[in-house]
């Protein structure tokens, strides 16, 4: 019983990344933001989420990251929009303008405030909306 009470009070470790895929629903439940995750990855000089076999958010808020032993040749996705905010540094890095991004979104009738995360990879834009997280 004591162990169950401790889990309720302290929480339990949670899988945030599994085989290079982010568990957005769990991040929201744990109130762990995408900005927090991206900052942690940058601090550890991890450029590509696909390089991570799994990452566990511990009870104390620390993120333990386990990279694949043999890293694949992947090019990291560039974040274009994080929680509705355009990432101008990324646009500069890929030689695109905010007009280019807005035109793309308008053509698809997508509004910035609907976007949880949008990234650019292999000359394509991938979008995860807030609605995608609730399903």
PDB file of C-alpha atoms in Angstrom:
ATOM      1  CA  UNK A   1       0.000   0.000   0.000  1.00  0.00           C
ATOM      2  CA  UNK A   2       2.761   2.429   0.860  1.00  0.00           C
ATOM      3  CA  UNK A   3       4.175   2.085  -2.634  1.00  0.00           C
ATOM      4  CA  UNK A   4       0.784   2.887  -4.232  1.00  0.00           C
ATOM      5  CA  UNK A   5       0.356   5.974  -2.033  1.00  0.00           C
ATOM      6  CA  UNK A   6       3.863   7.113  -2.990  1.00  0.00           C
ATOM      7  CA  UNK A   7       3.008   6.725  -6.720  1.00  0.00           C
ATOM      8  CA  UNK A   8      -0.150   8.817  -6.294  1.00  0.00           C
ATOM      9  CA  UNK A   9       1.698  11.573  -4.434  1.00  0.00           C
ATOM     10  CA  UNK A  10       4.985  11.555  -6.343  1.00  0.00           C
ATOM     11  CA  UNK A  11       3.708  10.403  -9.723  1.00  0.00           C
ATOM     12  CA  UNK A  12       5.491   7.836 -11.845  1.00  0.00           C
ATOM     13  CA  UNK A  13       8.021   7.972 -14.664  1.00  0.00           C
ATOM     14  CA  UNK A  14       6.394   8.532 -18.062  1.00  0.00           C
ATOM     15  CA  UNK A  15       7.554   7.603 -21.569  1.00  0.00           C
ATOM     16  CA  UNK A  16       7.719  10.887 -23.531  1.00  0.00           C
ATOM     17  CA  UNK A  17       9.564   9.605 -26.621  1.00  0.00           C
ATOM     18  CA  UNK A  18       9.337   6.050 -27.889  1.00  0.00           C
ATOM     19  CA  UNK A  19      11.341   4.974 -30.954  1.00  0.00           C
ATOM     20  CA  UNK A  20      11.720   8.557 -32.159  1.00  0.00           C
ATOM     21  CA  UNK A  21       8.014   9.402 -31.757  1.00  0.00           C
ATOM     22  CA  UNK A  22       6.816  12.022 -29.275  1.00  0.00           C
ATOM     23  CA  UNK A  23       3.911  11.075 -27.012  1.00  0.00           C
ATOM     24  CA  UNK A  24       2.110  14.449 -27.162  1.00  0.00           C
ATOM     25  CA  UNK A  25      -0.878  13.320 -25.111  1.00  0.00           C
ATOM     26  CA  UNK A  26       1.359  12.283 -22.222  1.00  0.00           C
ATOM     27  CA  UNK A  27       3.320  15.540 -22.494  1.00  0.00           C
ATOM     28  CA  UNK A  28       0.089  17.501 -22.098  1.00  0.00           C
ATOM     29  CA  UNK A  29      -1.006  15.337 -19.145  1.00  0.00           C
ATOM     30  CA  UNK A  30       2.356  15.923 -17.463  1.00  0.00           C
ATOM     31  CA  UNK A  31       2.333  19.642 -18.344  1.00  0.00           C
ATOM     32  CA  UNK A  32       5.659  19.172 -20.089  1.00  0.00           C
ATOM     33  CA  UNK A  33       5.789  21.631 -22.959  1.00  0.00           C
ATOM     34  CA  UNK A  34       7.254  21.160 -26.397  1.00  0.00           C
ATOM     35  CA  UNK A  35       9.564  24.112 -25.635  1.00  0.00           C
ATOM     36  CA  UNK A  36      10.852  22.241 -22.550  1.00  0.00           C
ATOM     37  CA  UNK A  37      11.503  19.132 -24.625  1.00  0.00           C
ATOM     38  CA  UNK A  38      13.257  21.001 -27.438  1.00  0.00           C
ATOM     39  CA  UNK A  39      15.392  22.929 -24.919  1.00  0.00           C
ATOM     40  CA  UNK A  40      16.421  19.706 -23.201  1.00  0.00           C
ATOM     41  CA  UNK A  41      17.364  18.145 -26.540  1.00  0.00           C
ATOM     42  CA  UNK A  42      19.388  21.213 -27.565  1.00  0.00           C
ATOM     43  CA  UNK A  43      21.163  21.222 -24.188  1.00  0.00           C
ATOM     44  CA  UNK A  44      22.236  17.653 -24.854  1.00  0.00           C
ATOM     45  CA  UNK A  45      23.229  18.485 -28.446  1.00  0.00           C
ATOM     46  CA  UNK A  46      20.590  16.150 -29.869  1.00  0.00           C
ATOM     47  CA  UNK A  47      19.561  17.461 -33.262  1.00  0.00           C
ATOM     48  CA  UNK A  48      17.099  14.804 -34.314  1.00  0.00           C
ATOM     49  CA  UNK A  49      14.262  13.253 -32.326  1.00  0.00           C
ATOM     50  CA  UNK A  50      14.580  10.183 -34.577  1.00  0.00           C
ATOM     51  CA  UNK A  51      17.962   9.519 -32.920  1.00  0.00           C
ATOM     52  CA  UNK A  52      16.208   8.860 -29.605  1.00  0.00           C
ATOM     53  CA  UNK A  53      15.130   5.317 -28.853  1.00  0.00           C
ATOM     54  CA  UNK A  54      13.199   6.498 -25.819  1.00  0.00           C
ATOM     55  CA  UNK A  55      13.033   9.325 -23.282  1.00  0.00           C
ATOM     56  CA  UNK A  56      11.505   9.076 -19.838  1.00  0.00           C
ATOM     57  CA  UNK A  57      10.204  12.017 -17.836  1.00  0.00           C
ATOM     58  CA  UNK A  58      10.996  11.182 -14.218  1.00  0.00           C
ATOM     59  CA  UNK A  59       8.918  12.161 -11.153  1.00  0.00           C
ATOM     60  CA  UNK A  60      11.404  14.916 -10.320  1.00  0.00           C
ATOM     61  CA  UNK A  61      11.023  16.529 -13.767  1.00  0.00           C
ATOM     62  CA  UNK A  62      14.316  15.247 -15.181  1.00  0.00           C
ATOM     63  CA  UNK A  63      14.286  13.814 -18.674  1.00  0.00           C
ATOM     64  CA  UNK A  64      16.366  10.670 -19.202  1.00  0.00           C
ATOM     65  CA  UNK A  65      17.230  10.210 -22.866  1.00  0.00           C
ATOM     66  CA  UNK A  66      18.438   6.986 -24.454  1.00  0.00           C
ATOM     67  CA  UNK A  67      19.775   7.302 -27.980  1.00  0.00           C
ATOM     68  CA  UNK A  68      19.887   4.453 -30.472  1.00  0.00           C
ATOM     69  CA  UNK A  69      23.206   2.640 -30.411  1.00  0.00           C
ATOM     70  CA  UNK A  70      23.707   2.932 -34.170  1.00  0.00           C
ATOM     71  CA  UNK A  71      22.417   6.277 -35.317  1.00  0.00           C
ATOM     72  CA  UNK A  72      20.756   6.415 -38.695  1.00  0.00           C
ATOM     73  CA  UNK A  73      21.549   9.083 -41.259  1.00  0.00           C
ATOM     74  CA  UNK A  74      18.622  11.397 -40.618  1.00  0.00           C
ATOM     75  CA  UNK A  75      18.303  15.078 -41.205  1.00  0.00           C
ATOM     76  CA  UNK A  76      16.612  16.854 -38.369  1.00  0.00           C
ATOM     77  CA  UNK A  77      13.243  18.488 -38.869  1.00  0.00           C
ATOM     78  CA  UNK A  78      13.259  22.241 -38.495  1.00  0.00           C
ATOM     79  CA  UNK A  79      10.531  23.655 -36.199  1.00  0.00           C
ATOM     80  CA  UNK A  80       8.505  26.254 -38.128  1.00  0.00           C
ATOM     81  CA  UNK A  81       5.732  26.874 -35.596  1.00  0.00           C
ATOM     82  CA  UNK A  82       5.761  25.991 -31.906  1.00  0.00           C
ATOM     83  CA  UNK A  83       2.437  26.400 -30.102  1.00  0.00           C
ATOM     84  CA  UNK A  84       1.179  28.989 -32.601  1.00  0.00           C
ATOM     85  CA  UNK A  85       4.416  31.018 -32.693  1.00  0.00           C
ATOM     86  CA  UNK A  86       6.441  31.301 -35.900  1.00  0.00           C
ATOM     87  CA  UNK A  87      10.095  30.333 -35.457  1.00  0.00           C
ATOM     88  CA  UNK A  88      11.833  33.071 -37.456  1.00  0.00           C
ATOM     89  CA  UNK A  89      15.313  31.627 -36.878  1.00  0.00           C
ATOM     90  CA  UNK A  90      14.244  28.442 -38.628  1.00  0.00           C
ATOM     91  CA  UNK A  91      12.802  30.382 -41.548  1.00  0.00           C
ATOM     92  CA  UNK A  92      16.139  32.198 -41.864  1.00  0.00           C
ATOM     93  CA  UNK A  93      18.045  28.894 -41.728  1.00  0.00           C
ATOM     94  CA  UNK A  94      16.012  27.342 -44.531  1.00  0.00           C
ATOM     95  CA  UNK A  95      15.962  30.577 -46.575  1.00  0.00           C
ATOM     96  CA  UNK A  96      12.190  31.024 -46.395  1.00  0.00           C
ATOM     97  CA  UNK A  97      10.081  33.994 -45.327  1.00  0.00           C
ATOM     98  CA  UNK A  98       7.125  34.268 -42.980  1.00  0.00           C
ATOM     99  CA  UNK A  99       5.083  35.286 -46.049  1.00  0.00           C
ATOM    100  CA  UNK A 100       5.922  31.915 -47.613  1.00  0.00           C
ATOM    101  CA  UNK A 101       4.700  30.110 -44.480  1.00  0.00           C
ATOM    102  CA  UNK A 102       1.535  32.222 -44.106  1.00  0.00           C
ATOM    103  CA  UNK A 103       0.691  31.687 -47.785  1.00  0.00           C
ATOM    104  CA  UNK A 104       1.075  27.928 -47.319  1.00  0.00           C
ATOM    105  CA  UNK A 105      -1.165  27.960 -44.217  1.00  0.00           C
ATOM    106  CA  UNK A 106      -3.787  30.231 -45.816  1.00  0.00           C
ATOM    107  CA  UNK A 107      -3.998  27.972 -48.871  1.00  0.00           C
ATOM    108  CA  UNK A 108      -4.848  25.076 -46.528  1.00  0.00           C
ATOM    109  CA  UNK A 109      -7.107  27.219 -44.315  1.00  0.00           C
ATOM    110  CA  UNK A 110      -4.967  26.633 -41.229  1.00  0.00           C
ATOM    111  CA  UNK A 111      -4.564  29.367 -38.612  1.00  0.00           C
ATOM    112  CA  UNK A 112      -1.404  29.804 -36.539  1.00  0.00           C
ATOM    113  CA  UNK A 113      -3.251  29.495 -33.228  1.00  0.00           C
ATOM    114  CA  UNK A 114      -4.492  26.028 -34.286  1.00  0.00           C
ATOM    115  CA  UNK A 115      -0.941  24.714 -34.660  1.00  0.00           C
ATOM    116  CA  UNK A 116       0.730  22.844 -31.800  1.00  0.00           C
ATOM    117  CA  UNK A 117       3.870  22.042 -33.802  1.00  0.00           C
ATOM    118  CA  UNK A 118       4.808  22.439 -37.444  1.00  0.00           C
ATOM    119  CA  UNK A 119       8.139  21.412 -38.859  1.00  0.00           C
ATOM    120  CA  UNK A 120       9.956  21.403 -42.177  1.00  0.00           C
ATOM    121  CA  UNK A 121      11.685  18.237 -43.368  1.00  0.00           C
ATOM    122  CA  UNK A 122      12.650  16.967 -46.811  1.00  0.00           C
ATOM    123  CA  UNK A 123      11.159  20.105 -48.422  1.00  0.00           C
ATOM    124  CA  UNK A 124       7.748  19.435 -46.859  1.00  0.00           C
ATOM    125  CA  UNK A 125       5.786  21.042 -44.043  1.00  0.00           C
ATOM    126  CA  UNK A 126       4.283  18.739 -41.422  1.00  0.00           C
ATOM    127  CA  UNK A 127       1.658  20.108 -39.038  1.00  0.00           C
ATOM    128  CA  UNK A 128       0.337  18.821 -35.728  1.00  0.00           C
ATOM    129  CA  UNK A 129      -2.716  20.792 -34.649  1.00  0.00           C
ATOM    130  CA  UNK A 130      -4.083  21.134 -31.142  1.00  0.00           C
ATOM    131  CA  UNK A 131      -7.097  19.096 -32.324  1.00  0.00           C
ATOM    132  CA  UNK A 132      -4.762  16.223 -33.267  1.00  0.00           C
ATOM    133  CA  UNK A 133      -3.721  15.948 -29.624  1.00  0.00           C
ATOM    134  CA  UNK A 134      -7.198  15.567 -28.172  1.00  0.00           C
ATOM    135  CA  UNK A 135      -8.257  12.501 -30.188  1.00  0.00           C
TER     136      UNK A 135
END
